[in-house]
Coordinates of C-alpha atoms and ligand atoms in Angstrom, one line a residue:
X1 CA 4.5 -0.7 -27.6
X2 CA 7.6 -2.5 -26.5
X3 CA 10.4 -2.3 -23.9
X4 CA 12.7 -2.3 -26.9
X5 CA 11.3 0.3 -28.4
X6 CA 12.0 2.9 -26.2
X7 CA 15.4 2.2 -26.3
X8 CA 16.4 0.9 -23.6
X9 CA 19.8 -1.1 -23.3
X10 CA 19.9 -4.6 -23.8
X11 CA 21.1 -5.5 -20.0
X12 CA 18.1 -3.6 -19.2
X13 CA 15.4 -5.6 -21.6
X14 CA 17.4 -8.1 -19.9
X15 CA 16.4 -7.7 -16.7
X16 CA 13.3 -6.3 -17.7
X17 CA 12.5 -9.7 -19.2
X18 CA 13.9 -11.6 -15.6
X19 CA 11.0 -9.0 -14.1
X20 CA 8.2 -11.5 -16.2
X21 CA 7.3 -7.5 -17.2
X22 CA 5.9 -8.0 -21.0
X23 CA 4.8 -4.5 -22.0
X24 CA 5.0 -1.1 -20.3
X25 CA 2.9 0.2 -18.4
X26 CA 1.1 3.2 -19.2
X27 CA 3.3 5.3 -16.8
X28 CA 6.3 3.7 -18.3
X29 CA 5.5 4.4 -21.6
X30 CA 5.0 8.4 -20.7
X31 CA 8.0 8.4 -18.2
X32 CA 10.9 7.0 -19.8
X33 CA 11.5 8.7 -22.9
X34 CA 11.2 12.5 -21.2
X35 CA 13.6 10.9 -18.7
X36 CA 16.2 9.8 -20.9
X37 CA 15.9 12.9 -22.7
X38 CA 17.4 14.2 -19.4
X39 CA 13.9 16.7 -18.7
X40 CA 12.5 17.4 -15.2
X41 CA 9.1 15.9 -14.5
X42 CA 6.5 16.1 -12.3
X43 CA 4.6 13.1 -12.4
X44 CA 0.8 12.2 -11.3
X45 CA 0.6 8.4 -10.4
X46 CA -0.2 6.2 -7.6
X47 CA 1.5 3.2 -6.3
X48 CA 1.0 0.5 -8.2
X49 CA 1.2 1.7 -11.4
X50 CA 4.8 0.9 -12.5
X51 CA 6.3 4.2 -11.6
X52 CA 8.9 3.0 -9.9
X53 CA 10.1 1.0 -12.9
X54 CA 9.3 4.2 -14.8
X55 CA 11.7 6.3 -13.3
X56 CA 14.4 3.8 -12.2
X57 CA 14.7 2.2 -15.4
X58 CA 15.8 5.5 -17.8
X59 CA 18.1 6.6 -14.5
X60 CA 19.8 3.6 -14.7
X61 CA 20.4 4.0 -18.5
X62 CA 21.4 7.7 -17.6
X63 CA 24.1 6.2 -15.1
X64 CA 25.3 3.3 -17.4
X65 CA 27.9 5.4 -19.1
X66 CA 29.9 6.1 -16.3
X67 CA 29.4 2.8 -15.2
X68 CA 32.9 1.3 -13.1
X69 CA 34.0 -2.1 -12.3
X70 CA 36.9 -0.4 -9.6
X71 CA 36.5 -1.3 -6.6
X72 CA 37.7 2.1 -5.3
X73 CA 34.5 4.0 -3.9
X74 CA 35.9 7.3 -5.5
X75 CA 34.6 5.8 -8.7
X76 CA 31.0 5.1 -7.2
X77 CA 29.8 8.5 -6.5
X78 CA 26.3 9.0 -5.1
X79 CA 24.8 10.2 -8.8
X80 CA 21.0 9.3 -8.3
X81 CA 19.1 9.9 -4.8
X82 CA 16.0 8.4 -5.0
X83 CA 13.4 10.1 -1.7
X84 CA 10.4 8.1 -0.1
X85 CA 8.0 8.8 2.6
X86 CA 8.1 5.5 4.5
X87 CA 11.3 2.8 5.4
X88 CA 8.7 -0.4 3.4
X89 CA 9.0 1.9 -0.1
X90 CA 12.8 3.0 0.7
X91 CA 13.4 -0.9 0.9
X92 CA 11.1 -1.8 -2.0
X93 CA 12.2 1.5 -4.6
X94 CA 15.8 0.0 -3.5
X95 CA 14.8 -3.7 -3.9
X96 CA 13.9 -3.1 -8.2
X97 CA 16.6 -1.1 -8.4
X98 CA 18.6 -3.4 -7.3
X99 CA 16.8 -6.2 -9.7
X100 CA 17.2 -3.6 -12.8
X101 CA 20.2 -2.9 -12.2
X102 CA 21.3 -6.4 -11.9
X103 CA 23.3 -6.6 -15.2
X104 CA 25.2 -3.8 -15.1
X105 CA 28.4 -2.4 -12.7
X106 CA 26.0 0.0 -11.0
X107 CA 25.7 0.0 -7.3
X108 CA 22.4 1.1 -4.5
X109 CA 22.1 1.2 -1.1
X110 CA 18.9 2.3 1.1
X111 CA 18.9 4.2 4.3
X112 CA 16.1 4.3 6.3
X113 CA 15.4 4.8 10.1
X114 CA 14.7 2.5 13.2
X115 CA 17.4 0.6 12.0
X116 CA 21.5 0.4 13.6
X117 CA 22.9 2.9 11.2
X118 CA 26.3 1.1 10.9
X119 CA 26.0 -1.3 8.2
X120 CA 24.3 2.0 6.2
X121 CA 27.5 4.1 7.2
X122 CA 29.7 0.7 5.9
X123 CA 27.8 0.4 2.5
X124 CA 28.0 4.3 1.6
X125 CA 31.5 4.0 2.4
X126 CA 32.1 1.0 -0.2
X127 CA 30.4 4.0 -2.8
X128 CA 26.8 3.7 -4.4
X129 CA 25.4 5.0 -7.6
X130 CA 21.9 4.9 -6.0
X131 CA 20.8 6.0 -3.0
X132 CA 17.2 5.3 -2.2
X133 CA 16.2 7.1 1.4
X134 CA 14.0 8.5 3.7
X135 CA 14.6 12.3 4.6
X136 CA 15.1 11.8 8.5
X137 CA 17.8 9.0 8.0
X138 CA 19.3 10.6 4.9
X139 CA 19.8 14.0 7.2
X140 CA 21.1 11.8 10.1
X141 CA 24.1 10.8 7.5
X142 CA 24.3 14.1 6.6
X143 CA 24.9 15.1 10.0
X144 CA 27.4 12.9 10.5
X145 CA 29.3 13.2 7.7
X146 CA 28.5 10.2 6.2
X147 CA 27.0 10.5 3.0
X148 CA 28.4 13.1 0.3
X149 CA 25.7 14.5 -1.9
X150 CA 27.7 17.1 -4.3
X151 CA 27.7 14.5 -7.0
X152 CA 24.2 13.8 -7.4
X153 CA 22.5 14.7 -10.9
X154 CA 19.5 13.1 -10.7
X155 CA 17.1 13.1 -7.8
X156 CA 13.6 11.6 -7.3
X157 CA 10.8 12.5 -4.7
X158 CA 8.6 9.5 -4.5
X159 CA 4.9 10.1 -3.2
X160 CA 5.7 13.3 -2.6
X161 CA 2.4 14.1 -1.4
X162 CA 3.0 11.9 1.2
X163 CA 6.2 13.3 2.7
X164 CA 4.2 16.6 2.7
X165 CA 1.2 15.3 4.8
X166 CA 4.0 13.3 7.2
X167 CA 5.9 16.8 7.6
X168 CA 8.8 16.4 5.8
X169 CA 8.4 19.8 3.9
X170 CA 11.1 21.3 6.0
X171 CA 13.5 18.0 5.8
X172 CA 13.5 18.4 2.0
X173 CA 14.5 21.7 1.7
X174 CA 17.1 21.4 3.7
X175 CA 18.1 18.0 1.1
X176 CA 17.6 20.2 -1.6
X177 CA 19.8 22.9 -0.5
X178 CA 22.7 20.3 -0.2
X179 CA 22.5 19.2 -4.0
X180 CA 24.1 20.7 -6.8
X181 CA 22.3 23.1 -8.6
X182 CA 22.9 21.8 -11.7
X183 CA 20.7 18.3 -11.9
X184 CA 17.6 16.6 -13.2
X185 CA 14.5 16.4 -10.9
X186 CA 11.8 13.8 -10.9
X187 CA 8.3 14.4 -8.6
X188 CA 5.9 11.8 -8.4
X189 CA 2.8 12.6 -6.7
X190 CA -0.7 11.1 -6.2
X191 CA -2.3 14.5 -6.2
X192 CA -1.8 18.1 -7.1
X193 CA -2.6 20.0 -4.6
X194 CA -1.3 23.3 -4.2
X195 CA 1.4 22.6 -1.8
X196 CA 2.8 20.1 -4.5
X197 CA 2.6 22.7 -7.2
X198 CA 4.7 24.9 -5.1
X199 CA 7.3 22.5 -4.5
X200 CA 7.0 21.5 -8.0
X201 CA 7.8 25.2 -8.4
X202 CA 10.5 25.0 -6.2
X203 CA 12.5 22.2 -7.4
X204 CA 11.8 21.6 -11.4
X205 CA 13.0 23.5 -14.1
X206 CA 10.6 23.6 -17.0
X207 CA 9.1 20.3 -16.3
X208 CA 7.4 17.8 -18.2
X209 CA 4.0 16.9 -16.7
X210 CA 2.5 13.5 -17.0
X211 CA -0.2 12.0 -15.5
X212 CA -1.9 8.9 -15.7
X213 CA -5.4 7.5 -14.8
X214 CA -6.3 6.9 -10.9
X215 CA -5.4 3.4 -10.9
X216 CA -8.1 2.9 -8.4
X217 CA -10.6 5.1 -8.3
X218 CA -13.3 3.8 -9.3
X219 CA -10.9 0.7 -10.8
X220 CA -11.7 -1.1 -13.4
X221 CA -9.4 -3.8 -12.1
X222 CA -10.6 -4.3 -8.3
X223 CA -13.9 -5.9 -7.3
X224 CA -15.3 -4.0 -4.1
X225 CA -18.1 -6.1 -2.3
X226 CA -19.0 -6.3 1.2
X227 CA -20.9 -8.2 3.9
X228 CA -23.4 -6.4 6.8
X229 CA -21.8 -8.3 9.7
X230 CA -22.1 -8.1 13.8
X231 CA -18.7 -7.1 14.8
X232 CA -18.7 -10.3 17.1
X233 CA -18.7 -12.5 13.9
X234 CA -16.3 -10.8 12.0
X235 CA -13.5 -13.0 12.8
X236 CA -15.5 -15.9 11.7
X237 CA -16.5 -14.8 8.8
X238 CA -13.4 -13.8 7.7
X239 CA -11.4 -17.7 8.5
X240 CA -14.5 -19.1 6.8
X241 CA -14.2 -16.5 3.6
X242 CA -10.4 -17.5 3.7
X243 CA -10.7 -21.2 4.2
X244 CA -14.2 -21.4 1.9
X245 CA -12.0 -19.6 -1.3
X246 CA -8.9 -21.1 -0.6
X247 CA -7.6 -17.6 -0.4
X248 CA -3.6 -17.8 -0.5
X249 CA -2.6 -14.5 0.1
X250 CA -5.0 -12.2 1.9
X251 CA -4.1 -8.8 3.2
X252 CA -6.5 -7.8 5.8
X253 CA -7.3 -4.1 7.4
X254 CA -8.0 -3.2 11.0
X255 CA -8.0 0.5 12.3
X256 CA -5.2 -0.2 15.1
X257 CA -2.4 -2.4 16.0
X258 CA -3.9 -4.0 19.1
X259 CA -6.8 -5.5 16.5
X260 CA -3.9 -6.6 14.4
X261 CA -2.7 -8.6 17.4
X262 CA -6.0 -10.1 18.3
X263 CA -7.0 -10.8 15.1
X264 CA -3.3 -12.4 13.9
X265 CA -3.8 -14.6 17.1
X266 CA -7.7 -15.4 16.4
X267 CA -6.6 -16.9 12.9
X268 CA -3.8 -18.5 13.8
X269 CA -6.2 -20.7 16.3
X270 CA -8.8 -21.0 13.5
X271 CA -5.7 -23.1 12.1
X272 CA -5.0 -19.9 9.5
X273 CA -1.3 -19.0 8.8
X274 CA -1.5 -15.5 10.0
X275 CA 1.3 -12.3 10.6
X276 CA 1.1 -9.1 11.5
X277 CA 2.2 -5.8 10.4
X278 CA 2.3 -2.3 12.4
X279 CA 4.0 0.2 13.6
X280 CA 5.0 -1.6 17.5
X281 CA 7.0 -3.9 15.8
X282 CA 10.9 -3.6 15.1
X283 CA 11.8 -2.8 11.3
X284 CA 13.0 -6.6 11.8
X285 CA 9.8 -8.2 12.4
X286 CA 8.4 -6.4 9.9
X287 CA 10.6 -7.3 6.9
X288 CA 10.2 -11.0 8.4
X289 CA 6.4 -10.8 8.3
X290 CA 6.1 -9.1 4.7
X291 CA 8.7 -11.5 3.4
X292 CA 6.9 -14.6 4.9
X293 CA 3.9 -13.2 3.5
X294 CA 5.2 -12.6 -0.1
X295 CA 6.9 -15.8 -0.1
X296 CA 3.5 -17.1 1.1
X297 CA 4.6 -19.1 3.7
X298 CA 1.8 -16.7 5.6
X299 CA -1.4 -16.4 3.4
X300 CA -2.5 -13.8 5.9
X301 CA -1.0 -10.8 6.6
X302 CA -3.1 -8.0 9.2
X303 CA -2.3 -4.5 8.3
X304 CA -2.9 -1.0 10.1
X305 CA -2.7 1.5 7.3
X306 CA 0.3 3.0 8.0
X307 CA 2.0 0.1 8.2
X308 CA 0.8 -1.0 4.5
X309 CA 1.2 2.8 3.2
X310 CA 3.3 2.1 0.1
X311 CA 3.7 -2.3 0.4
X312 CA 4.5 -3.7 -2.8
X313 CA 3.3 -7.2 -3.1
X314 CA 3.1 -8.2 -6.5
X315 CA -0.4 -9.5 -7.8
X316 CA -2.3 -9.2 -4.6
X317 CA -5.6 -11.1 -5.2
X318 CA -7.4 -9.8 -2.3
X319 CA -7.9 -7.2 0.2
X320 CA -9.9 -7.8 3.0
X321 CA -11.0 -4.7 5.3
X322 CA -12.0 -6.2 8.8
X323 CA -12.7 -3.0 9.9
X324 CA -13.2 0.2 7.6
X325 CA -10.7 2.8 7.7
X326 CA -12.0 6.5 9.4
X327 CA -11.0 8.0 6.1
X328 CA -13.0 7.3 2.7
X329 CA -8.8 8.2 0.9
X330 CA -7.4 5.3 3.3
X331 CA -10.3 3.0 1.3
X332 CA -8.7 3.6 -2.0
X333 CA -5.1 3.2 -0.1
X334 CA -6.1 -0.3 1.1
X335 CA -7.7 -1.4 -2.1
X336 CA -4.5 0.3 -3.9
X337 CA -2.9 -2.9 -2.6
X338 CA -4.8 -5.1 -4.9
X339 CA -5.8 -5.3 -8.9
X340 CA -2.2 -4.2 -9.6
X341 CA -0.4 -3.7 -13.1
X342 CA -3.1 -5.6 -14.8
X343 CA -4.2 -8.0 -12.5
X344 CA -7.5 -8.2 -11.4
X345 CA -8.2 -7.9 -7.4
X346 CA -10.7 -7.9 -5.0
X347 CA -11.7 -6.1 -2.1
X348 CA -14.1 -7.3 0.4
X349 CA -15.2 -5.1 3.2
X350 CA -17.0 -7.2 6.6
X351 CA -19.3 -4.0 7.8
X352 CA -20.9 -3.3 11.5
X353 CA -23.8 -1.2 12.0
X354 CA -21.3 0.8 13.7
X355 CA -19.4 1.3 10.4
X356 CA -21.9 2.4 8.3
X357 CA -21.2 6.0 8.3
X358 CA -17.6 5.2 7.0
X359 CA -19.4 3.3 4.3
X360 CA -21.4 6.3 2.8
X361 CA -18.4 8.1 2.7
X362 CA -16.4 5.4 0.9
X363 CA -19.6 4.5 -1.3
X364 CA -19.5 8.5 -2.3
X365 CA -15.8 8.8 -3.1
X366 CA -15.9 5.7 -4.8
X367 CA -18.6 6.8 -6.8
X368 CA -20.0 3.6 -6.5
X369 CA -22.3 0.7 -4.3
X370 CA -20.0 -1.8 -2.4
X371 CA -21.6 -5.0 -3.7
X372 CA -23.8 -6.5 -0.9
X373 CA -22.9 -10.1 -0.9
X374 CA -25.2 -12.7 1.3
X375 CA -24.2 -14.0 4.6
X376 CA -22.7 -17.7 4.3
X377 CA -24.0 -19.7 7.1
X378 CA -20.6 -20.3 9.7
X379 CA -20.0 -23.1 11.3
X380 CA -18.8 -21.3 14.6
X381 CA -21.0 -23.5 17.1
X382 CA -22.5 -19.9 17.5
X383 CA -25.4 -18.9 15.9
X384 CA -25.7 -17.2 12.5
X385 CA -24.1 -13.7 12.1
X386 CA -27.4 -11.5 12.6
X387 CA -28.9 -9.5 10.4
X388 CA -28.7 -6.0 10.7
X389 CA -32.7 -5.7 12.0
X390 CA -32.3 -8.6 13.7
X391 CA -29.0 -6.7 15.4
X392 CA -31.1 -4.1 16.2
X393 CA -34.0 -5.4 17.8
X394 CA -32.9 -7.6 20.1
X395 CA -31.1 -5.8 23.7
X396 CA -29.8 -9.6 24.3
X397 CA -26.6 -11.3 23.3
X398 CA -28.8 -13.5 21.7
X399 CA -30.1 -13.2 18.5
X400 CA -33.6 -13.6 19.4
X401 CA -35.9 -13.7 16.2
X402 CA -35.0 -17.3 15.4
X403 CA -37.0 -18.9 18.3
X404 CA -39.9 -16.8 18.1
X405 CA -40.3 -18.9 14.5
X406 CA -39.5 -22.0 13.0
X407 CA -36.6 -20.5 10.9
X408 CA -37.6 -20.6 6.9
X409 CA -35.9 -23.6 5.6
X410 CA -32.4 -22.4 4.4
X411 CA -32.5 -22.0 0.4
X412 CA -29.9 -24.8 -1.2
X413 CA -28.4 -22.7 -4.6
X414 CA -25.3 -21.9 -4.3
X415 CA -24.6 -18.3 -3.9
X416 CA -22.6 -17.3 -7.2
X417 CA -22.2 -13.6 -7.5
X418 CA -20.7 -12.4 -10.5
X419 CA -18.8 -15.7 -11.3
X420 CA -16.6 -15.8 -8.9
X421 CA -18.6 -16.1 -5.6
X422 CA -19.7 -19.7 -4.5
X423 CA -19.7 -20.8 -0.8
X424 CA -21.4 -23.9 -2.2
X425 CA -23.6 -23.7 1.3
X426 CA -27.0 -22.9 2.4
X427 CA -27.7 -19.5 3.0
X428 CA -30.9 -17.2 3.8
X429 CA -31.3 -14.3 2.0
X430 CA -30.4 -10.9 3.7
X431 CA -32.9 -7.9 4.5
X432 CA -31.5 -4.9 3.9
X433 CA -30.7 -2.8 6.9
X434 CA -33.6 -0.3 8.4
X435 CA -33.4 2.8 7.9
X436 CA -33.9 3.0 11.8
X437 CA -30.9 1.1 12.1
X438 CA -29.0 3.5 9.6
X439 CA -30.3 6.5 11.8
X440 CA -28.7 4.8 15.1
X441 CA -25.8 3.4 13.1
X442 CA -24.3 7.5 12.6
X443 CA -21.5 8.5 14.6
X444 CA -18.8 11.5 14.5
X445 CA -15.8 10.8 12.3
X446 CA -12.5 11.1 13.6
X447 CA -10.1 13.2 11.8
X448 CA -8.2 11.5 9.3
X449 CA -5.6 8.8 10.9
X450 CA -3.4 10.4 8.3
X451 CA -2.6 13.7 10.2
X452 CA -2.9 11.8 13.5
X453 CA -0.5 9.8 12.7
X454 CA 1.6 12.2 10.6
X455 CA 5.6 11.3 11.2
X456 CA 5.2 7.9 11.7
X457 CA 8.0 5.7 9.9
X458 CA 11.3 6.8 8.2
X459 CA 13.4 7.2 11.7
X460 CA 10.6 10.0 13.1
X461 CA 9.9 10.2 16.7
X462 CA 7.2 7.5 16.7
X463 CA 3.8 8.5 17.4
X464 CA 0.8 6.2 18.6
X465 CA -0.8 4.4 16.3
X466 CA -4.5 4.5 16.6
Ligands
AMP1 P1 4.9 0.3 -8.6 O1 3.8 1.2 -9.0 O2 6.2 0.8 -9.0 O3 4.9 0.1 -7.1 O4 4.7 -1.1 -9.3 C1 3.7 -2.0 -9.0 C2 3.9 -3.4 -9.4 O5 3.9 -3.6 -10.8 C3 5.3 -3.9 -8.9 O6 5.1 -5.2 -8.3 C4 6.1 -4.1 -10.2 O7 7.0 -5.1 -10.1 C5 5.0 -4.3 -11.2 N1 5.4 -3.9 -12.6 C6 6.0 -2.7 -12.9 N2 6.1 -2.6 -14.2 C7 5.5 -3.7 -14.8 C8 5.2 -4.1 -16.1 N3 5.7 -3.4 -17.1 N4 4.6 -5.3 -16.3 C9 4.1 -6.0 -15.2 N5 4.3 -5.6 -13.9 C10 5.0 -4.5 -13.7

């Protein structure tokens, strides 16, 4: 099925066809007509699966009608407010909006926190049709009379499960008391969960439900493999993965924002065009490094996971997790980042003894093995990453076994794992690790870094990142 056959205007197809976008996407196709047939909806799907084009695109149709070339910002009414968790999906909802709405006399603006809030107050001034925001920023305006919400008919909460778990339950009642009664209301979620159904309750009037497949649960789309790796090597096994593949554009995971540092520093010596992105740096730095990465002037970009909640980047080939996340959900986060709208990812986990707790819980949710790939042989000037038994059995920095033997001679074939996979270099097979090791390996999880880390972005009081 076709753009064009769902009715959309021509300036739309236009843009639409600007995009590169072909077909819809599955979330399109159920969104858009129920949309433009001006129902409520409460909608189940995930970043990354076209929603945002799925409810932007029949809004902007909705608005086009009233459409005005005046420059007077009585005629530019806020008529569509568009809700999201974080200030990185505010900017990106508002960003293809923006390009959508690009042939037509529509108008957006986005207001988010941790930013001067002049040039916000300036642009709502001027009059918008759309305004994307978070709920902390959105209330500041309110607050100060900024912003007029009586003429909004159309209103979108974007992960909404999100701005529940971030504790903006309270913040959105109070938005929805402020709009008129009379309007059209969109909720997108990633779950159900009964505090969604009750807003759902709340806020839509004999709603439409869709829902589409869990993009990445067990995806179709993303590879997940992994290496058993000392935590010492990681950092060389990850330059020589990036330089050995000629990766481009690599988004890579650590658990907290002093790894990003090191690790961002550590590749940029290993001669690696690195960045970083968390929640220490200004909203400034972090446009700049997400733009240099997009535009691939940095092919790598090191993420905490709240930093990354809700990054689009368009056709992300791989996700890298130097470190696994405490919670198996923020594994399917991560990896949400890759194999998008059709394009086929991977994800590549580099796993510490340490780590392997983390990993049955990932492996379980998943419902699947991480594919074990062998270790490449580095060329560090320090020896071979160990092997986990090797790990293990040796108290000294050193990894002892080699000099009680004449090592095996290293085996020549190149390692090809399912087609893609070819370091092209000697390598020794891998032992899987003991179940002594295993035993040693289990530690106490932390609680999720979700509700540690709860108001985090969008203009809240910031809270330490782990
Ligand atoms: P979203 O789920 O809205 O974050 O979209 C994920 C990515 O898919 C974005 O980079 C969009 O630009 C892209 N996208 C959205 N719709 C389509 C489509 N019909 N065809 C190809 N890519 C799309």
């Amino acid at each position: 099925m076709s753009f064009e056959s769902l009715g959309l205007l021509p300036e739309l197809l236009r843009a639409i066809a600007d995009q590169g976008y072909t077909e819809p996407t599955p979330i399109q196709l159920k969104a858009i007509p129920p949309v433009l047939a001006r129902h409520d909806m409460m909608a189940c799907a995930q970043t990354g699966t076209g929603k945002t084009a799925g409810f932007a695109l029949p809004i902007l149709q909705l608005l086009a009608p009233q459409q005005s070339s005046s420059p007077s910002p009585a005629r530019h009414p806020i008529r569509a407010l568009m809700l999201t968790p974080t200030r990185e999906l505010a900017a990106q909802v508002e960003e293809n909006v923006r390009a959508y709405a690009k042939y037509m006399s529509l108008r957006s603006a986005v207001v988010f926190g941790g930013v001067d809030i002049d040039p916000q107050i300036k642009a709502l001034r001027a009059g918008v049709e759309i305004l994307v925001a978070t709920p902390g920023r959105l209330l500041d305006h309110v607050q100060q009379k900024t912003v007029n919400l009586s003429r909004v008919e159309i209103l979108v909460l974007d992960e909404a499960d999100r701005m529940l778990d971030m504790g903006f339950m309270p913040d959105i009642k109070r938005i929805l008391s402020l709009l008129p009664a009379e309007r059209q209301s969109l909720l997108f979620s990633a779950t159900f969960s009964e505090d969604i159904k009750r807003l759902a309750n709340q806020m839509l009037r004999t709603p439409v439900s869709i829902e589409v497949a869990r993009r990445n649960a067990p995806a179709d789309l993303v590879t997940h493999r992994m290496f058993e790796v000392d935590s010492e090597h990681k950092g060389a096994l990850l330059a020589h993965l990036i330089k050995s593949r000629d990766m481009q554009q690599v988004l890579v995971f650590v658990r907290t924002k002093r790894d990003a540092n090191r690790l961002m520093r550590e590749l940029q010596r290993d001669g690696v065009p690195a960045t970083a992105i968390h929640s220490d740096r200004t909203q400034g730095e972090r446009m700049q490094a997400l733009e240099e990465f997009k535009n691939g002037t940095m092919k790598v970009m090191v993420a905490t996971d709240i930093a990354a909640r809700g990054l689009d980047i368009e056709q992300l080939p791989f996700v890298i997790n130097y470190e696994l996340p405490y919670a198996a959900e923020d594994y399917i986060h991560r990896i949400g980042r890759t194999g998008r709208a059709g394009s086929p990812g991977e994800a590549i986990s580099l796993v510490c003894g340490e780590e392997k707790r983390m990993l049955d819980d990932i492996e379980r949710e998943l419902k699947r093995k991480l594919e074990r790939l062998p270790m490449p042989e580095l060329a560090t000037g320090r020896s071979r990453p160990p092997r986990h038994h090797e790990e293990r059995s040796s108290s000294s920095e050193h990894h002892a076994p080699r000099s009680t033997a004449r090592p095996a001679p290293a085996r020549t074939a190149p390692v090809a794992v399912d087609g893609g996979f070819d370091f092209n270099k000697p390598y020794e097979p891998k032992a899987a690790p003991s179940s002594d090791a295993d035993a040693r390996a289990k530690i106490p999880l932390r609680p999720t870094m979700r509700r540690q880390t709860a108001a985090l972005l969008g203009g809240l009081a910031k809270k330490p990142e782990l």
